[in-house]
Short mmCIF file of C-alpha atoms in Angstrom, two decimals:
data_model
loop_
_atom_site.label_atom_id
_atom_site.label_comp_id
_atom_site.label_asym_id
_atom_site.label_seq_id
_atom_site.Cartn_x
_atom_site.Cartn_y
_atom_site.Cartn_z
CA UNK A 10 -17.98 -17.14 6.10
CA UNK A 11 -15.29 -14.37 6.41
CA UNK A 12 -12.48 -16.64 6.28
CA UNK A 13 -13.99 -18.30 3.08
CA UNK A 14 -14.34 -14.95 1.80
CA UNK A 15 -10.49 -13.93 2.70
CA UNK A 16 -9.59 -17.54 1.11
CA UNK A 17 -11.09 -17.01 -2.16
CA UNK A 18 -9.45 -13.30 -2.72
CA UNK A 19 -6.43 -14.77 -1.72
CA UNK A 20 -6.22 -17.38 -4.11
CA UNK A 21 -7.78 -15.07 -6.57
CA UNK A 22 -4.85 -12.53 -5.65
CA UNK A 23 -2.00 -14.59 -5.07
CA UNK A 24 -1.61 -15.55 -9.27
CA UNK A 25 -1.57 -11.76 -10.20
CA UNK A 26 1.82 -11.24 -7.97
CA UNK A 27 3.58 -14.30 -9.11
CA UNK A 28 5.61 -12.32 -11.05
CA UNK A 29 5.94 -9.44 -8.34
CA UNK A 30 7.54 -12.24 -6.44
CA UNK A 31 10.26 -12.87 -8.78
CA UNK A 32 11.21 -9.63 -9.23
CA UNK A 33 10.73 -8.41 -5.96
CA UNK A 34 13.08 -10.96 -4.63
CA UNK A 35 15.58 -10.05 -6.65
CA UNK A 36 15.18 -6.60 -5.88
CA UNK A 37 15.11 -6.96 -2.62
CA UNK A 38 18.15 -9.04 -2.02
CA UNK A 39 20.14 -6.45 -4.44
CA UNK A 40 18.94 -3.35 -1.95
CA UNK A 41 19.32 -5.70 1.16
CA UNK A 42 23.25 -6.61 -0.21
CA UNK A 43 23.40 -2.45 -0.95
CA UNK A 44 22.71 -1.39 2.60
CA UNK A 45 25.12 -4.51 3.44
CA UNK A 46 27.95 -3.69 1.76
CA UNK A 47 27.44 0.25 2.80
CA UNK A 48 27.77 -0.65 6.52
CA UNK A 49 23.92 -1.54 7.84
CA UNK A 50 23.60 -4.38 9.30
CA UNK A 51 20.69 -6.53 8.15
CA UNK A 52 17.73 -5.44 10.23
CA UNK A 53 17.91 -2.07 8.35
CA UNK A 54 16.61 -3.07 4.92
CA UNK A 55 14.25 -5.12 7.03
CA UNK A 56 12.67 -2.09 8.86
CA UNK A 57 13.29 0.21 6.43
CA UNK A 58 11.16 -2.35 3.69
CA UNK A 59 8.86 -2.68 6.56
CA UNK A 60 7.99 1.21 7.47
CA UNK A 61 8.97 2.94 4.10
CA UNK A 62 8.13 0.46 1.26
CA UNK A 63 9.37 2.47 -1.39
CA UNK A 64 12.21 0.96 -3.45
CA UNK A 65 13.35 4.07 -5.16
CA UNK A 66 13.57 5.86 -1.98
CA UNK A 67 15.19 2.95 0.05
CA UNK A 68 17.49 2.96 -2.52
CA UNK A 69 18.62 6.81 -2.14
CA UNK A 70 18.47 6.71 1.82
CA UNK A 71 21.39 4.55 1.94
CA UNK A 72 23.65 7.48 0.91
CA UNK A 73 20.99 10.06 3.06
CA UNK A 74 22.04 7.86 6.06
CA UNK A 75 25.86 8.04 5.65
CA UNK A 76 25.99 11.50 4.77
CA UNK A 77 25.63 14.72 7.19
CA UNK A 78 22.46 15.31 9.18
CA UNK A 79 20.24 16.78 6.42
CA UNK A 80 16.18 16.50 7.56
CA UNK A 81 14.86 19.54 5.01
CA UNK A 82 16.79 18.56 2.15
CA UNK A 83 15.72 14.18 3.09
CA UNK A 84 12.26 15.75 3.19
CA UNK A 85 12.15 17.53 -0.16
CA UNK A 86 14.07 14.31 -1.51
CA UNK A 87 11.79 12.26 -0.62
CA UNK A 88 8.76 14.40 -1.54
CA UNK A 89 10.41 14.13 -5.03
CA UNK A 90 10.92 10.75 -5.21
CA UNK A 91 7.89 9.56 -4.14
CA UNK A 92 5.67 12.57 -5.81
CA UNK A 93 4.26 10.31 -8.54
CA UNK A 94 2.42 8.43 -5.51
CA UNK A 95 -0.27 10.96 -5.42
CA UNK A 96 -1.38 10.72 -8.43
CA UNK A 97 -2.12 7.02 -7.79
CA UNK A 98 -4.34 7.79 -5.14
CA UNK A 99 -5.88 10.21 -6.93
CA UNK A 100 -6.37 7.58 -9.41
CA UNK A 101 -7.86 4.87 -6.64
CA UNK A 102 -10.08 7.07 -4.69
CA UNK A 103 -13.36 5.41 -5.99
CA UNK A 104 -11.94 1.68 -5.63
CA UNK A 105 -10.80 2.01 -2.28
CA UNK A 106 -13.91 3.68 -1.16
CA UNK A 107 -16.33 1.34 0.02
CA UNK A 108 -13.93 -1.50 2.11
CA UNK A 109 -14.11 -0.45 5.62
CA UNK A 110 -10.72 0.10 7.80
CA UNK A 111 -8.26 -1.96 4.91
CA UNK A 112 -8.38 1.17 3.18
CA UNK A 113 -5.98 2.13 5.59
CA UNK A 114 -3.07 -0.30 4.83
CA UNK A 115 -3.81 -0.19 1.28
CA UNK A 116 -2.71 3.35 1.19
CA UNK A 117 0.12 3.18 3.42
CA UNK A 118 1.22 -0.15 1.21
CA UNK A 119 0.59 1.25 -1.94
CA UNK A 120 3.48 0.80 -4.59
CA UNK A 121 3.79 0.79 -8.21
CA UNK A 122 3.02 -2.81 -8.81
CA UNK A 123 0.27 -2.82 -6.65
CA UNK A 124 -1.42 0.09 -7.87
CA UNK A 125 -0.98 -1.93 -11.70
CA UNK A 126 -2.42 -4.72 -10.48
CA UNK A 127 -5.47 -3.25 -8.63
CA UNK A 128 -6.16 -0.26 -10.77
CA UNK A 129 -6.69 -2.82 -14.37
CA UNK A 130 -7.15 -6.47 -12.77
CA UNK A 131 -10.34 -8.11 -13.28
CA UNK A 132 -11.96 -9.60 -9.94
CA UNK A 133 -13.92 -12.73 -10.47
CA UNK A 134 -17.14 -12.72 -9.42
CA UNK A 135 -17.70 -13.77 -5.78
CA UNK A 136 -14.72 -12.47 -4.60
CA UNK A 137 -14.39 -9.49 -2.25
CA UNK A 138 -12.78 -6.58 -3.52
CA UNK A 139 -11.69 -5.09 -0.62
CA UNK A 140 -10.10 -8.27 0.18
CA UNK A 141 -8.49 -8.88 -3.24
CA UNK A 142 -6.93 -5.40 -3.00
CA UNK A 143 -5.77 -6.48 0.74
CA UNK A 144 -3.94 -9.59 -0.38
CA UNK A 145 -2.21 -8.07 -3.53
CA UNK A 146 -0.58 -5.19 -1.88
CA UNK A 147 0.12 -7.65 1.63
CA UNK A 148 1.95 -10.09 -0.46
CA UNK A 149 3.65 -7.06 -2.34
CA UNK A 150 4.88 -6.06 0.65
CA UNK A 151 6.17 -9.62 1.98
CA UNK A 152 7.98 -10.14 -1.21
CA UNK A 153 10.20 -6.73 -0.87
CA UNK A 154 10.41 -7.14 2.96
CA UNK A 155 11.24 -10.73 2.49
CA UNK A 156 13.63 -10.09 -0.13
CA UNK A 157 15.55 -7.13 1.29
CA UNK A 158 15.98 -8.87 4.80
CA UNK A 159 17.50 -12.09 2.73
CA UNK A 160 19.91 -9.88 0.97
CA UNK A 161 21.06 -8.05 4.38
CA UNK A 162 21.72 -11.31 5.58
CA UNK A 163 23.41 -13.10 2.65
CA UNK A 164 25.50 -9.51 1.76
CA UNK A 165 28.17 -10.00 4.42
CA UNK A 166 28.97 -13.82 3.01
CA UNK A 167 29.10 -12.82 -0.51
CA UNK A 168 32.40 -11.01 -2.05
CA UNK A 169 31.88 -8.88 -5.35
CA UNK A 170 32.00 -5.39 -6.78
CA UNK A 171 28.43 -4.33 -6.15
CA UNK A 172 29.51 -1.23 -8.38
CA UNK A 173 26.25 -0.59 -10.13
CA UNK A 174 23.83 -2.29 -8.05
CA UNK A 175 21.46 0.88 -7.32
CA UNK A 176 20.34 0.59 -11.10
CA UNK A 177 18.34 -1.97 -10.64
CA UNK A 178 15.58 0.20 -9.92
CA UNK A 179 15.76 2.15 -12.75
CA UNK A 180 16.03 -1.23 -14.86
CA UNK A 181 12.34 -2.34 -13.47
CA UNK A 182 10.85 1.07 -13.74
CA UNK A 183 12.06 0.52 -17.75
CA UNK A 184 10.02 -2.63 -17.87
CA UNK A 185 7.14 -2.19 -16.13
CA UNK A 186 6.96 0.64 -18.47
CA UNK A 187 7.42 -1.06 -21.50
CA UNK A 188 4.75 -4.01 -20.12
CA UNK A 189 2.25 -1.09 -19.84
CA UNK A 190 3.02 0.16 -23.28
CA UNK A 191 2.50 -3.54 -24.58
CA UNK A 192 -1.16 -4.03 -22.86
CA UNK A 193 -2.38 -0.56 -24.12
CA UNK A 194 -4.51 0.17 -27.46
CA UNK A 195 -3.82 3.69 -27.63
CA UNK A 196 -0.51 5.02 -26.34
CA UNK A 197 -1.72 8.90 -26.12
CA UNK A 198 -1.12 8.62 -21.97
CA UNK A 199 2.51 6.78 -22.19
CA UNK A 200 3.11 9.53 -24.86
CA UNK A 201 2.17 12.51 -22.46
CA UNK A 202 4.27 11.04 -20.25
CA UNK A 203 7.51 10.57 -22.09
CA UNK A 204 6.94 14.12 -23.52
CA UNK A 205 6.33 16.17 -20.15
CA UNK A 206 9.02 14.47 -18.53
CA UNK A 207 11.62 15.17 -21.60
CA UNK A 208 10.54 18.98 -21.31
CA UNK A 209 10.96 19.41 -17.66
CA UNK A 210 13.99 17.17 -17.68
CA UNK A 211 15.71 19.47 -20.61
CA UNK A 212 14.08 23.10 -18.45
CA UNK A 213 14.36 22.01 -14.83
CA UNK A 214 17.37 19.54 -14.87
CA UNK A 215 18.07 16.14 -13.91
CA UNK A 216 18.11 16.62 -10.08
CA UNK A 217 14.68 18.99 -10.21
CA UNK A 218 12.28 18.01 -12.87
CA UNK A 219 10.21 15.52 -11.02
CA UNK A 220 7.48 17.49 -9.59
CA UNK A 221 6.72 19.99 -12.11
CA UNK A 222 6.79 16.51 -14.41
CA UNK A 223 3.96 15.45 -12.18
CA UNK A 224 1.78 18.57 -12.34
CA UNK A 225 2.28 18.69 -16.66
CA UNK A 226 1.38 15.39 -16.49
CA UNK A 227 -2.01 15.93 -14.09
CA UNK A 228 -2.69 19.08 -16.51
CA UNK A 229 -2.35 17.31 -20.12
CA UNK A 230 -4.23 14.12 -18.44
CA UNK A 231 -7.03 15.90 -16.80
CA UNK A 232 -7.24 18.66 -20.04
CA UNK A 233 -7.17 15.33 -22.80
CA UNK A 234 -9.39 13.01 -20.27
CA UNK A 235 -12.51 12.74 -22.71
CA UNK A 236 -10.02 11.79 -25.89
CA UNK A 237 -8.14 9.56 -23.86
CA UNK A 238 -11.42 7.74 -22.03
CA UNK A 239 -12.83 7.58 -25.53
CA UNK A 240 -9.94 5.77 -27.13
CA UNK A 241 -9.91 4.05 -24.34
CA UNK A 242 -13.09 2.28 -24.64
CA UNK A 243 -12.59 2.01 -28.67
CA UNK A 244 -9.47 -0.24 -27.66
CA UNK A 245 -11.82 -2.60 -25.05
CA UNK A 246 -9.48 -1.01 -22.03
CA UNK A 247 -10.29 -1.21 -18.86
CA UNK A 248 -8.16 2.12 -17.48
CA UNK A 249 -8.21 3.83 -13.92
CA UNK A 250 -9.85 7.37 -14.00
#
């Protein structure tokens, strides 16, 4: 009966990452040929997908790791980076509730697509949700780890100015932004978002205005939560809290 159960959110899950495989993939194999190319051989993207899972941050720690022993200043970077991850477990306390010890890798595994995926997808009925929420960040996480050890492995055979090749998280971060804005009714939350993060971009500067984005961002959502649920249900969307 369990394994029927695991089955059917599998193949429930599985469709909804189709195209976290493709770009994952290609992700992957970009950050794998990075750490390549920068000296690492290819187990490092591998362990480093496997243990951090966090593409913007695997991305920066290439240059953490050849530069001068730095913990405090890693930590705060990498407070920074990753900052915005609170907030989406703030925003998944209530579904990940109720199923038993996978809450534990779903929090650890938790990444921007996944969180997309779990926070708006509908479940069918008869499938576990627990379950469904297993596969879609387990497969997540294959894709990148999969990806990122291919591209360790292939960087050392391929020949090419890789000059640019860190944007490509920035690039996906653009669309899975602009995918968002395209499913949404009302865009008052993608506005609030654009808007606090202009203002502490232009006050705290480029290299400081992440985490006070965050906190405006909390504020304005948690202050404007009633408007925002209300247009929310106008539009027929089906939002995290």
């Amino acid at each position: 009966m369990q394994q029927g159960m695991r089955r059917r959110a599998l193949a429930a899950a599985f469709p909804h990452t189709v195209p976290i495989l493709a770009g994952f993939l290609f992700l992957g194999m970009a950050y794998g040929i990075y750490m390549n190319v920068s000296g690492f051989p290819f187990w490092y993207p591998m362990l480093m997908g496997l243990t951090i899972f966090g593409g913007s941050l695997e991305f920066v720690a290439v240059s953490m790791l050849l530069a001068p022993f730095a913990p405090v200043q890693t930590f705060l970077m990498a407070l920074m980076l990753q900052a915005r991850h609170l907030f989406y477990g703030i925003a998944m306390l209530e579904k990940y509730r109720d199923v038993g010890p996978k809450r534990w890798y779903l929090i650890f595994g938790m990444c921007d697509e996944s969180f997309s995926i779990n926070c708006s997808a509908e479940i069918p009925e008869g499938v576990d949700r627990g379950w469904f929420y297993f596969w879609v960040t387990l497969l997540n996480h294959a894709y990148w780890v999969t990806g990122a050890t291919l591209g360790g492995l292939a960087g050392s055979l391929l020949s090419f100015d890789t000059t640019g090749l860190d944007f490509v998280m920035t690039a996906m971060f653009v669309v899975i932004f602009l995918e968002q804005w395209g499913k949404e009714k009302g865009h008052l939350p993608s506005l609030i978002g654009l808007g606090a993060s202009g203002v502490c971009l232009a006050l705290f500067g480029a290299d400081s205005f992440l985490l006070p984005a965050m906190g405006c961002i909390l504020a304005l959502l948690t202050v404007l939560k009633k408007p925002i649920d209300r247009m929310q249900a106008e539009g027929g969307e089906d939002a995290c809290p």
